[in-house]
């Protein structure tokens, strides 16, 4: 089955700095890569996603890059704010399948 | 749009009792619903995939007789934890999937926190 690795497990940044979280996957047939933000005790919220036919997607302070050859993708958050503090999960879905496989999560702390 | 509700939000029960959790898609029809379990400080672990009108597909290691899933309509799926024990205490989250919405993105319910005493 699909194996998704996510790094780092924890990340502390100063407010205003950038944060980068990386994920690698094993199944070359994967074609959908969403990122979720989960605040303590809350549901995961989709913040951005990318499909295999593009290499980069940006939405305001959040961007995701995808390298299909190397089988890794990254989440970039610029100008971080305290409200960005949460656990972030990457996920991967294989073409033709419905279920996704989640990464292990990254706890991001933005220090005011 | 794409709202998923879950009920109850939390439940405390005695060991040996059964607990039913409902997951509803409020403003769209969910062709598929997923049930996850999340332990503290861990990732979401998929328990089963449920398609309307058919039997659920369980992930390896998940006991189908213990975690009963019913997907009776395109807007409702239920998870019943039978004969619950303290080790079943966890955060259970459902998600709903629709091909009609943004190419099959999953939308999560708010979760149910189960504590078995």
Short mmCIF file of C-alpha atoms in Angstrom, two decimals:
data_model
loop_
_atom_site.label_atom_id
_atom_site.label_comp_id
_atom_site.label_asym_id
_atom_site.label_seq_id
_atom_site.Cartn_x
_atom_site.Cartn_y
_atom_site.Cartn_z
CA UNK A 1 0.00 0.00 0.00
CA UNK A 2 0.86 3.68 -0.07
CA UNK A 3 3.49 4.93 2.37
CA UNK A 4 3.50 8.63 3.22
CA UNK A 5 6.29 10.17 5.27
CA UNK A 6 6.01 13.67 6.67
CA UNK A 7 8.74 15.88 8.13
CA UNK A 8 9.32 17.54 10.47
CA UNK A 9 7.09 16.22 13.22
CA UNK A 10 7.32 19.55 15.06
CA UNK A 11 8.23 22.99 13.80
CA UNK A 12 8.60 26.26 15.69
CA UNK A 13 8.95 29.55 13.82
CA UNK A 14 8.88 33.19 14.76
CA UNK A 15 5.86 35.15 13.67
CA UNK A 16 6.44 36.53 10.20
CA UNK A 17 8.88 33.81 9.17
CA UNK A 18 8.13 31.07 6.66
CA UNK A 19 7.36 27.44 7.43
CA UNK A 20 7.92 24.47 5.14
CA UNK A 21 6.59 20.97 5.64
CA UNK A 22 7.59 18.11 3.35
CA UNK A 23 5.99 14.81 2.45
CA UNK A 24 7.20 11.89 0.37
CA UNK A 25 5.10 9.09 -1.01
CA UNK A 26 5.76 5.71 -2.53
CA UNK A 27 3.03 5.04 -5.11
CA UNK A 28 3.82 6.61 -8.46
CA UNK A 29 0.15 6.25 -9.46
CA UNK A 30 -0.88 8.82 -6.85
CA UNK A 31 -2.40 11.90 -8.43
CA UNK A 32 -4.08 13.97 -5.72
CA UNK A 33 -2.29 15.64 -2.82
CA UNK A 34 -4.33 17.61 -0.26
CA UNK A 35 -3.11 19.37 2.86
CA UNK A 36 -5.21 19.59 6.01
CA UNK A 37 -4.95 21.82 9.07
CA UNK A 38 -6.25 20.47 12.36
CA UNK A 39 -6.61 22.61 15.44
CA UNK A 40 -6.75 20.92 18.83
CA UNK A 41 -9.94 18.92 19.22
CA UNK A 42 -11.31 20.06 15.87
CA UNK A 43 -11.88 18.47 12.50
CA UNK A 44 -9.22 18.54 9.78
CA UNK A 45 -9.82 21.41 7.38
CA UNK A 46 -8.65 21.30 3.77
CA UNK A 47 -6.37 24.27 3.20
CA UNK A 48 -4.94 23.56 -0.24
CA UNK A 49 -4.61 20.70 -2.67
CA UNK A 50 -2.75 19.95 -5.85
CA UNK A 51 -3.18 17.48 -8.64
CA UNK A 52 -0.48 15.70 -10.53
CA UNK A 53 -0.87 17.74 -13.68
CA UNK A 54 0.53 20.89 -12.04
CA UNK A 55 3.76 21.57 -10.20
CA UNK A 56 2.74 24.43 -7.95
CA UNK A 57 -0.36 26.05 -6.57
CA UNK A 58 -0.67 29.15 -4.43
CA UNK A 59 -3.46 30.61 -2.32
CA UNK A 60 -2.50 33.83 -0.56
CA UNK A 61 0.12 32.90 2.07
CA UNK A 62 -0.07 29.18 1.39
CA UNK A 63 1.55 27.33 -1.49
CA UNK A 64 2.13 23.70 -2.37
CA UNK A 65 4.79 22.36 -4.71
CA UNK A 66 4.87 18.90 -6.26
CA UNK A 67 7.75 16.95 -7.71
CA UNK A 68 6.25 13.83 -9.27
CA UNK A 69 9.56 12.46 -10.42
CA UNK A 70 10.98 12.53 -6.93
CA UNK A 71 7.61 11.70 -5.37
CA UNK A 72 7.55 14.50 -2.87
CA UNK A 73 5.46 17.57 -2.22
CA UNK A 74 5.74 20.45 0.19
CA UNK A 75 3.56 22.97 1.98
CA UNK A 76 4.88 26.51 2.25
CA UNK A 77 3.39 29.07 4.61
CA UNK A 78 4.77 32.60 4.37
CA UNK A 79 4.41 35.46 6.82
CA UNK A 80 3.28 33.07 9.53
CA UNK A 81 0.82 34.25 12.15
CA UNK A 82 -0.03 32.82 15.60
CA UNK A 83 -3.34 31.53 14.22
CA UNK A 84 -1.38 29.31 11.85
CA UNK A 85 -0.39 27.23 14.89
CA UNK A 86 -1.95 23.77 14.44
CA UNK A 87 -1.18 20.27 13.26
CA UNK A 88 -0.82 19.95 9.51
CA UNK A 89 -1.35 16.68 7.64
CA UNK A 90 -0.44 15.89 4.09
CA UNK A 91 -2.38 13.21 2.27
CA UNK A 92 -2.11 11.23 -0.93
CA UNK A 93 -4.70 9.56 -3.12
CA UNK A 94 -4.07 7.12 -5.90
CA UNK A 95 -5.73 7.60 -9.25
CA UNK A 96 -8.98 5.67 -9.45
CA UNK A 97 -9.24 5.25 -5.70
CA UNK A 98 -11.38 7.13 -3.23
CA UNK A 99 -9.48 6.77 0.01
CA UNK A 100 -6.50 8.88 0.96
CA UNK A 101 -3.48 8.00 3.03
CA UNK A 102 -2.43 10.57 5.60
CA UNK A 103 1.02 11.59 6.68
CA UNK A 104 2.01 11.48 10.32
CA UNK A 105 1.41 15.18 10.92
CA UNK A 106 3.49 18.26 11.75
CA UNK A 107 2.80 20.34 14.80
CA UNK A 108 3.49 23.94 13.84
CA UNK A 109 3.98 26.53 16.54
CA UNK A 110 4.21 30.19 15.57
CA UNK A 111 5.82 32.22 18.32
CA UNK A 112 4.53 35.79 18.62
CA UNK B 1 -21.44 24.25 1.02
CA UNK B 2 -19.99 20.78 1.73
CA UNK B 3 -20.99 20.57 5.38
CA UNK B 4 -20.68 17.33 7.28
CA UNK B 5 -22.21 16.88 10.71
CA UNK B 6 -21.52 14.20 13.27
CA UNK B 7 -23.51 13.20 16.32
CA UNK B 8 -22.90 12.94 19.18
CA UNK B 9 -19.89 15.20 19.62
CA UNK B 10 -18.83 13.31 22.71
CA UNK B 11 -20.01 10.27 24.61
CA UNK B 12 -19.06 8.55 27.83
CA UNK B 13 -20.20 4.99 28.31
CA UNK B 14 -19.61 1.97 30.48
CA UNK B 15 -17.52 -0.92 29.29
CA UNK B 16 -19.61 -3.49 27.44
CA UNK B 17 -22.19 -1.09 26.04
CA UNK B 18 -22.64 -0.20 22.37
CA UNK B 19 -22.35 3.30 20.98
CA UNK B 20 -23.75 4.57 17.69
CA UNK B 21 -22.23 7.55 15.89
CA UNK B 22 -23.99 9.27 13.01
CA UNK B 23 -22.37 11.08 10.12
CA UNK B 24 -24.47 13.24 7.80
CA UNK B 25 -23.70 15.24 4.69
CA UNK B 26 -26.01 18.23 5.01
CA UNK B 27 -25.91 19.90 1.63
CA UNK B 28 -24.61 17.31 -0.79
CA UNK B 29 -24.95 13.64 -1.56
CA UNK B 30 -22.01 11.60 -0.42
CA UNK B 31 -21.28 8.66 -2.64
CA UNK B 32 -18.71 7.48 -0.14
CA UNK B 33 -18.09 8.05 3.53
CA UNK B 34 -14.96 7.21 5.46
CA UNK B 35 -14.51 6.48 9.13
CA UNK B 36 -11.28 7.36 10.89
CA UNK B 37 -9.94 6.92 14.38
CA UNK B 38 -7.44 9.33 15.83
CA UNK B 39 -5.52 8.78 19.05
CA UNK B 40 -3.96 11.76 20.87
CA UNK B 41 -1.07 13.33 18.98
CA UNK B 42 -1.38 10.81 16.16
CA UNK B 43 -2.53 10.84 12.58
CA UNK B 44 -5.90 9.80 11.22
CA UNK B 45 -6.13 6.07 10.74
CA UNK B 46 -8.70 4.90 8.23
CA UNK B 47 -10.98 2.25 9.68
CA UNK B 48 -13.38 1.63 6.82
CA UNK B 49 -14.85 2.93 3.60
CA UNK B 50 -18.59 2.93 3.24
CA UNK B 51 -20.55 3.21 0.02
CA UNK B 52 -24.27 3.79 -0.03
CA UNK B 53 -26.22 0.57 -0.35
CA UNK B 54 -23.27 -1.78 -0.11
CA UNK B 55 -21.14 -3.39 2.57
CA UNK B 56 -18.33 -1.38 4.07
CA UNK B 57 -14.72 -2.15 3.22
CA UNK B 58 -12.63 -2.46 6.35
CA UNK B 59 -8.92 -1.75 6.64
CA UNK B 60 -6.60 -4.48 7.74
CA UNK B 61 -6.72 -5.02 11.48
CA UNK B 62 -10.15 -3.43 12.00
CA UNK B 63 -12.72 -5.86 13.37
CA UNK B 64 -15.85 -5.63 11.26
CA UNK B 65 -17.98 -7.31 13.91
CA UNK B 66 -16.90 -4.76 16.48
CA UNK B 67 -17.21 -1.65 14.34
CA UNK B 68 -20.49 -1.96 12.46
CA UNK B 69 -20.97 0.47 9.61
CA UNK B 70 -24.22 1.17 7.83
CA UNK B 71 -24.58 3.57 4.91
CA UNK B 72 -28.33 3.56 4.42
CA UNK B 73 -28.63 6.68 2.26
CA UNK B 74 -26.52 9.14 0.30
CA UNK B 75 -26.50 11.50 3.29
CA UNK B 76 -26.16 9.22 6.30
CA UNK B 77 -23.64 6.70 7.54
CA UNK B 78 -23.49 5.24 11.05
CA UNK B 79 -20.69 3.62 13.00
CA UNK B 80 -21.63 1.40 15.93
CA UNK B 81 -18.93 0.45 18.38
CA UNK B 82 -20.22 -2.80 19.86
CA UNK B 83 -19.31 -3.97 23.36
CA UNK B 84 -17.02 -1.00 23.83
CA UNK B 85 -13.94 -1.34 26.02
CA UNK B 86 -11.56 1.29 27.41
CA UNK B 87 -9.10 0.68 24.58
CA UNK B 88 -11.79 1.85 22.14
CA UNK B 89 -11.65 5.32 23.67
CA UNK B 90 -10.60 7.64 20.88
CA UNK B 91 -11.63 10.47 18.59
CA UNK B 92 -13.74 9.10 15.74
CA UNK B 93 -14.07 11.26 12.63
CA UNK B 94 -16.08 10.66 9.50
CA UNK B 95 -15.56 12.23 6.13
CA UNK B 96 -17.79 12.41 3.11
CA UNK B 97 -16.70 12.28 -0.47
CA UNK B 98 -18.56 13.37 -3.57
CA UNK B 99 -17.33 13.32 -7.13
CA UNK B 100 -19.56 16.29 -7.81
CA UNK B 101 -17.65 18.52 -5.42
CA UNK B 102 -14.21 19.77 -6.34
CA UNK B 103 -13.09 16.55 -7.94
CA UNK B 104 -13.69 14.26 -5.00
CA UNK B 105 -12.30 16.17 -2.06
CA UNK B 106 -13.10 14.73 1.36
CA UNK B 107 -14.97 16.88 3.86
CA UNK B 108 -14.69 15.99 7.51
CA UNK B 109 -17.24 15.90 10.27
CA UNK B 110 -16.43 17.55 13.61
CA UNK B 111 -15.60 14.25 15.26
CA UNK B 112 -16.93 12.25 18.19
CA UNK B 113 -14.89 11.84 21.30
CA UNK B 114 -15.60 8.46 22.90
CA UNK B 115 -14.58 7.65 26.45
CA UNK B 116 -15.25 4.13 27.68
CA UNK B 117 -15.04 3.69 31.43
#
